Amino acid sequence: MVYPIVMYGDPVLRKKAKDIVKGEMDVKAFAEDMFETMAAAHGIGLAAPQIGKSIRFFVVDGTVLEEKPELKDFRKIFINPIILEETGEEWDFEEGCLSIPNIREDVWRQERIRIRYFDENWVQHEEEFDDMKARIIQHEYDHIEGKLFIDYLTPLKKKILKGKLADISKGDVDTEYRILAPLRK
Ligand code: NI
């Protein structure tokens, strides 16, 4: 099932999401819906709050980026993840977000992370990721912490974007996917 994507301004994007208790939901079915919704919107990552569910769950799929061969197997599900450590130099990259359409800005993040999470079979993993893989995970992890990439911008940049963000909250934005805008009249 393809869900509409929640737009900037919805309080669910600002909540710290809750851990999932094993058995309380069908995580495999939910992962399928998440992958389907992400693919329909041509995203490379999607966190549960972006479809209105405040739970610690996100999916990533970098396999669609042909220009990034290092991501060719990078299709994963992260349940109840905890970033244990972030290391390395900060580097900048232009990020976007399905909940903030048509805005892209440079964000600085550290290059390497160590993360503990469960997969869809409730097997626990502890792994390291770097470069683009780390960045995609960091961006999605922020979502379940109630954080957005625009939070990293300078006050001036935020001021410049204010009007566009207000339009997004009203649903006054062009997307090729279905959206749910909190202030749509
Ligand atoms: Ni995002």
mmCIF file of C-alpha atoms and ligand atoms in Angstrom:
data_model
loop_
_atom_site.group_PDB
_atom_site.id
_atom_site.type_symbol
_atom_site.label_atom_id
_atom_site.label_comp_id
_atom_site.label_asym_id
_atom_site.label_seq_id
_atom_site.Cartn_x
_atom_site.Cartn_y
_atom_site.Cartn_z
ATOM 1 C CA MET A 1 0.000 0.000 0.000
ATOM 2 C CA VAL A 2 1.298 3.412 -0.969
ATOM 3 C CA TYR A 3 0.776 6.011 1.768
ATOM 4 C CA PRO A 4 0.629 9.765 1.205
ATOM 5 C CA ILE A 5 3.748 11.508 2.506
ATOM 6 C CA VAL A 6 3.380 13.853 5.451
ATOM 7 C CA MET A 7 4.554 17.395 4.730
ATOM 8 C CA TYR A 8 6.669 19.790 6.733
ATOM 9 C CA GLY A 9 4.684 21.438 9.515
ATOM 10 C CA ASP A 10 2.956 18.277 10.698
ATOM 11 C CA PRO A 11 3.755 17.739 14.400
ATOM 12 C CA VAL A 12 4.431 14.012 13.790
ATOM 13 C CA LEU A 13 7.693 15.029 12.081
ATOM 14 C CA ARG A 14 8.808 16.760 15.304
ATOM 15 C CA LYS A 15 8.074 13.945 17.744
ATOM 16 C CA LYS A 16 10.692 11.595 19.103
ATOM 17 C CA ALA A 17 9.378 8.283 17.786
ATOM 18 C CA LYS A 18 8.711 5.285 20.052
ATOM 19 C CA ASP A 19 10.411 1.908 20.018
ATOM 20 C CA ILE A 20 8.427 -0.947 18.498
ATOM 21 C CA VAL A 21 7.634 -3.868 20.798
ATOM 22 C CA LYS A 22 8.236 -7.199 19.091
ATOM 23 C CA GLY A 23 4.905 -8.773 18.154
ATOM 24 C CA GLU A 24 2.803 -5.597 18.397
ATOM 25 C CA MET A 25 2.762 -5.136 14.619
ATOM 26 C CA ASP A 26 3.609 -6.972 11.426
ATOM 27 C CA VAL A 27 6.983 -5.407 10.658
ATOM 28 C CA LYS A 28 7.385 -7.302 7.368
ATOM 29 C CA ALA A 29 4.088 -6.034 5.978
ATOM 30 C CA PHE A 30 4.911 -2.544 7.225
ATOM 31 C CA ALA A 31 8.341 -2.680 5.553
ATOM 32 C CA GLU A 32 6.663 -3.607 2.257
ATOM 33 C CA ASP A 33 4.370 -0.581 2.523
ATOM 34 C CA MET A 34 7.333 1.636 3.349
ATOM 35 C CA PHE A 35 9.383 0.379 0.376
ATOM 36 C CA GLU A 36 6.380 0.764 -1.920
ATOM 37 C CA THR A 37 5.683 4.305 -0.698
ATOM 38 C CA MET A 38 9.358 5.272 -1.006
ATOM 39 C CA ALA A 39 9.650 3.858 -4.530
ATOM 40 C CA ALA A 40 6.467 5.639 -5.664
ATOM 41 C CA ALA A 41 8.045 8.921 -4.522
ATOM 42 C CA HIS A 42 11.505 8.047 -5.937
ATOM 43 C CA GLY A 43 13.088 8.349 -2.498
ATOM 44 C CA ILE A 44 16.254 6.675 -1.241
ATOM 45 C CA GLY A 45 15.111 6.684 2.370
ATOM 46 C CA LEU A 46 11.827 6.880 4.239
ATOM 47 C CA ALA A 47 11.116 7.031 7.971
ATOM 48 C CA ALA A 48 7.823 5.949 9.570
ATOM 49 C CA PRO A 49 6.914 9.473 10.820
ATOM 50 C CA GLN A 50 6.814 10.532 7.166
ATOM 51 C CA ILE A 51 3.735 8.361 6.727
ATOM 52 C CA GLY A 52 2.300 9.531 10.022
ATOM 53 C CA LYS A 53 3.526 6.729 12.295
ATOM 54 C CA SER A 54 5.633 7.828 15.238
ATOM 55 C CA ILE A 55 7.648 4.625 15.539
ATOM 56 C CA ARG A 56 11.379 3.911 15.275
ATOM 57 C CA PHE A 57 11.428 2.365 11.835
ATOM 58 C CA PHE A 58 13.010 3.418 8.571
ATOM 59 C CA VAL A 59 13.980 1.940 5.232
ATOM 60 C CA VAL A 60 16.717 2.883 2.795
ATOM 61 C CA ASP A 61 17.240 1.985 -0.836
ATOM 62 C CA GLY A 62 20.284 3.331 -2.624
ATOM 63 C CA THR A 63 20.134 0.659 -5.324
ATOM 64 C CA VAL A 64 18.186 3.023 -7.573
ATOM 65 C CA LEU A 65 21.129 5.445 -7.778
ATOM 66 C CA GLU A 66 23.016 4.142 -10.800
ATOM 67 C CA GLU A 67 25.650 6.855 -10.415
ATOM 68 C CA LYS A 68 26.553 5.449 -6.987
ATOM 69 C CA PRO A 69 27.723 1.848 -7.579
ATOM 70 C CA GLU A 70 28.796 1.556 -3.923
ATOM 71 C CA LEU A 71 25.073 1.582 -3.025
ATOM 72 C CA LYS A 72 24.090 -1.260 -5.336
ATOM 73 C CA ASP A 73 23.262 -3.599 -2.416
ATOM 74 C CA PHE A 74 22.136 -0.898 -0.024
ATOM 75 C CA ARG A 75 18.504 -1.802 0.580
ATOM 76 C CA LYS A 76 17.740 -2.233 4.253
ATOM 77 C CA ILE A 77 15.228 -2.055 7.068
ATOM 78 C CA PHE A 78 16.142 -0.486 10.406
ATOM 79 C CA ILE A 79 13.957 -1.250 13.426
ATOM 80 C CA ASN A 80 14.564 0.404 16.826
ATOM 81 C CA PRO A 81 17.971 1.698 15.686
ATOM 82 C CA ILE A 82 20.452 3.431 17.952
ATOM 83 C CA ILE A 83 23.404 5.331 16.526
ATOM 84 C CA LEU A 84 26.146 4.366 18.957
ATOM 85 C CA GLU A 85 28.898 6.540 17.549
ATOM 86 C CA GLU A 86 29.595 9.086 14.840
ATOM 87 C CA THR A 87 33.218 9.603 13.832
ATOM 88 C CA GLY A 88 35.397 11.112 11.145
ATOM 89 C CA GLU A 89 35.547 14.449 9.401
ATOM 90 C CA GLU A 90 32.401 16.393 8.648
ATOM 91 C CA TRP A 91 31.607 16.649 4.934
ATOM 92 C CA ASP A 92 28.873 18.488 3.119
ATOM 93 C CA PHE A 93 26.340 17.203 0.653
ATOM 94 C CA GLU A 94 23.170 18.624 -0.828
ATOM 95 C CA GLU A 95 20.262 16.882 0.876
ATOM 96 C CA GLY A 96 16.580 16.816 0.145
ATOM 97 C CA CYS A 97 13.596 15.233 1.863
ATOM 98 C CA LEU A 98 10.290 13.812 0.627
ATOM 99 C CA SER A 99 8.548 15.779 3.403
ATOM 100 C CA ILE A 100 10.149 19.045 2.222
ATOM 101 C CA PRO A 101 9.762 18.846 -1.568
ATOM 102 C CA ASN A 102 11.763 20.968 -3.991
ATOM 103 C CA ILE A 103 14.220 22.268 -1.408
ATOM 104 C CA ARG A 104 17.810 21.064 -1.428
ATOM 105 C CA GLU A 105 20.543 22.409 0.828
ATOM 106 C CA ASP A 106 24.066 21.518 1.874
ATOM 107 C CA VAL A 107 24.259 19.680 5.180
ATOM 108 C CA TRP A 108 27.440 18.838 7.079
ATOM 109 C CA ARG A 109 27.624 15.431 8.717
ATOM 110 C CA GLN A 110 30.351 13.210 10.128
ATOM 111 C CA GLU A 111 31.542 10.546 7.722
ATOM 112 C CA ARG A 112 31.149 7.346 9.731
ATOM 113 C CA ILE A 113 28.578 5.815 12.080
ATOM 114 C CA ARG A 114 28.188 2.712 14.173
ATOM 115 C CA ILE A 115 24.569 1.656 14.565
ATOM 116 C CA ARG A 116 22.669 -1.083 16.379
ATOM 117 C CA TYR A 117 19.281 -2.110 15.017
ATOM 118 C CA PHE A 118 16.920 -5.008 14.438
ATOM 119 C CA ASP A 119 16.000 -6.348 11.026
ATOM 120 C CA GLU A 120 12.530 -7.557 9.984
ATOM 121 C CA ASN A 121 13.238 -10.966 11.557
ATOM 122 C CA TRP A 122 14.105 -9.298 14.877
ATOM 123 C CA VAL A 123 17.743 -10.241 14.504
ATOM 124 C CA GLN A 124 19.954 -7.630 16.132
ATOM 125 C CA HIS A 125 22.850 -6.149 14.157
ATOM 126 C CA GLU A 126 25.690 -3.806 14.965
ATOM 127 C CA GLU A 127 27.357 -2.359 11.874
ATOM 128 C CA GLU A 128 29.489 0.485 10.605
ATOM 129 C CA PHE A 129 28.615 2.605 7.592
ATOM 130 C CA ASP A 130 30.435 5.477 5.950
ATOM 131 C CA ASP A 131 30.094 8.092 3.206
ATOM 132 C CA MET A 132 26.731 8.062 1.405
ATOM 133 C CA LYS A 133 25.419 5.060 3.334
ATOM 134 C CA ALA A 134 26.106 6.811 6.632
ATOM 135 C CA ARG A 135 24.550 10.026 5.346
ATOM 136 C CA ILE A 136 21.316 8.363 4.240
ATOM 137 C CA ILE A 137 21.043 6.607 7.610
ATOM 138 C CA GLN A 138 21.851 9.814 9.538
ATOM 139 C CA HIS A 139 19.123 11.686 7.643
ATOM 140 C CA GLU A 140 16.513 8.969 8.309
ATOM 141 C CA TYR A 141 17.624 8.531 11.907
ATOM 142 C CA ASP A 142 17.070 12.255 12.423
ATOM 143 C CA HIS A 143 13.458 11.753 11.342
ATOM 144 C CA ILE A 144 12.758 9.327 14.181
ATOM 145 C CA GLU A 145 14.372 11.829 16.579
ATOM 146 C CA GLY A 146 12.037 14.562 15.337
ATOM 147 C CA LYS A 147 14.761 16.349 13.449
ATOM 148 C CA LEU A 148 14.858 17.613 9.844
ATOM 149 C CA PHE A 149 17.764 18.517 7.568
ATOM 150 C CA ILE A 150 16.724 22.171 7.499
ATOM 151 C CA ASP A 151 17.491 22.334 11.237
ATOM 152 C CA TYR A 152 21.189 22.362 10.285
ATOM 153 C CA LEU A 153 20.916 25.504 8.164
ATOM 154 C CA THR A 154 22.036 28.975 9.203
ATOM 155 C CA PRO A 155 19.379 31.400 10.519
ATOM 156 C CA LEU A 156 19.736 33.388 7.291
ATOM 157 C CA LYS A 157 19.112 30.348 5.080
ATOM 158 C CA LYS A 158 16.088 29.421 7.202
ATOM 159 C CA LYS A 159 14.729 32.927 6.829
ATOM 160 C CA ILE A 160 15.094 32.744 3.051
ATOM 161 C CA LEU A 161 13.216 29.420 2.987
ATOM 162 C CA LYS A 162 10.398 30.533 5.290
ATOM 163 C CA GLY A 163 7.890 31.310 2.543
ATOM 164 C CA LYS A 164 8.558 28.069 0.670
ATOM 165 C CA LEU A 165 8.172 26.067 3.877
ATOM 166 C CA ALA A 166 4.877 27.784 4.651
ATOM 167 C CA ASP A 167 3.649 26.865 1.155
ATOM 168 C CA ILE A 168 4.674 23.233 1.686
ATOM 169 C CA SER A 169 2.674 23.080 4.946
ATOM 170 C CA LYS A 170 -0.359 24.325 3.017
ATOM 171 C CA GLY A 171 0.155 21.697 0.317
ATOM 172 C CA ASP A 172 0.991 24.404 -2.155
ATOM 173 C CA VAL A 173 3.857 22.479 -3.756
ATOM 174 C CA ASP A 174 4.386 20.384 -6.884
ATOM 175 C CA THR A 175 5.127 16.712 -6.308
ATOM 176 C CA GLU A 176 4.713 13.557 -8.342
ATOM 177 C CA TYR A 177 3.517 11.708 -5.255
ATOM 178 C CA ARG A 178 0.529 11.960 -2.959
ATOM 179 C CA ILE A 179 1.003 14.266 0.012
ATOM 180 C CA LEU A 180 -0.693 15.033 3.307
ATOM 181 C CA ALA A 181 -0.280 18.713 4.174
ATOM 182 C CA PRO A 182 -1.130 19.795 7.738
ATOM 183 C CA LEU A 183 -2.434 23.248 6.830
ATOM 184 C CA ARG A 184 -4.234 22.409 3.604
ATOM 185 C CA LYS A 185 -7.551 24.226 3.484
HETATM 186 NI NI NI B 1 13.810 13.127 4.905
#
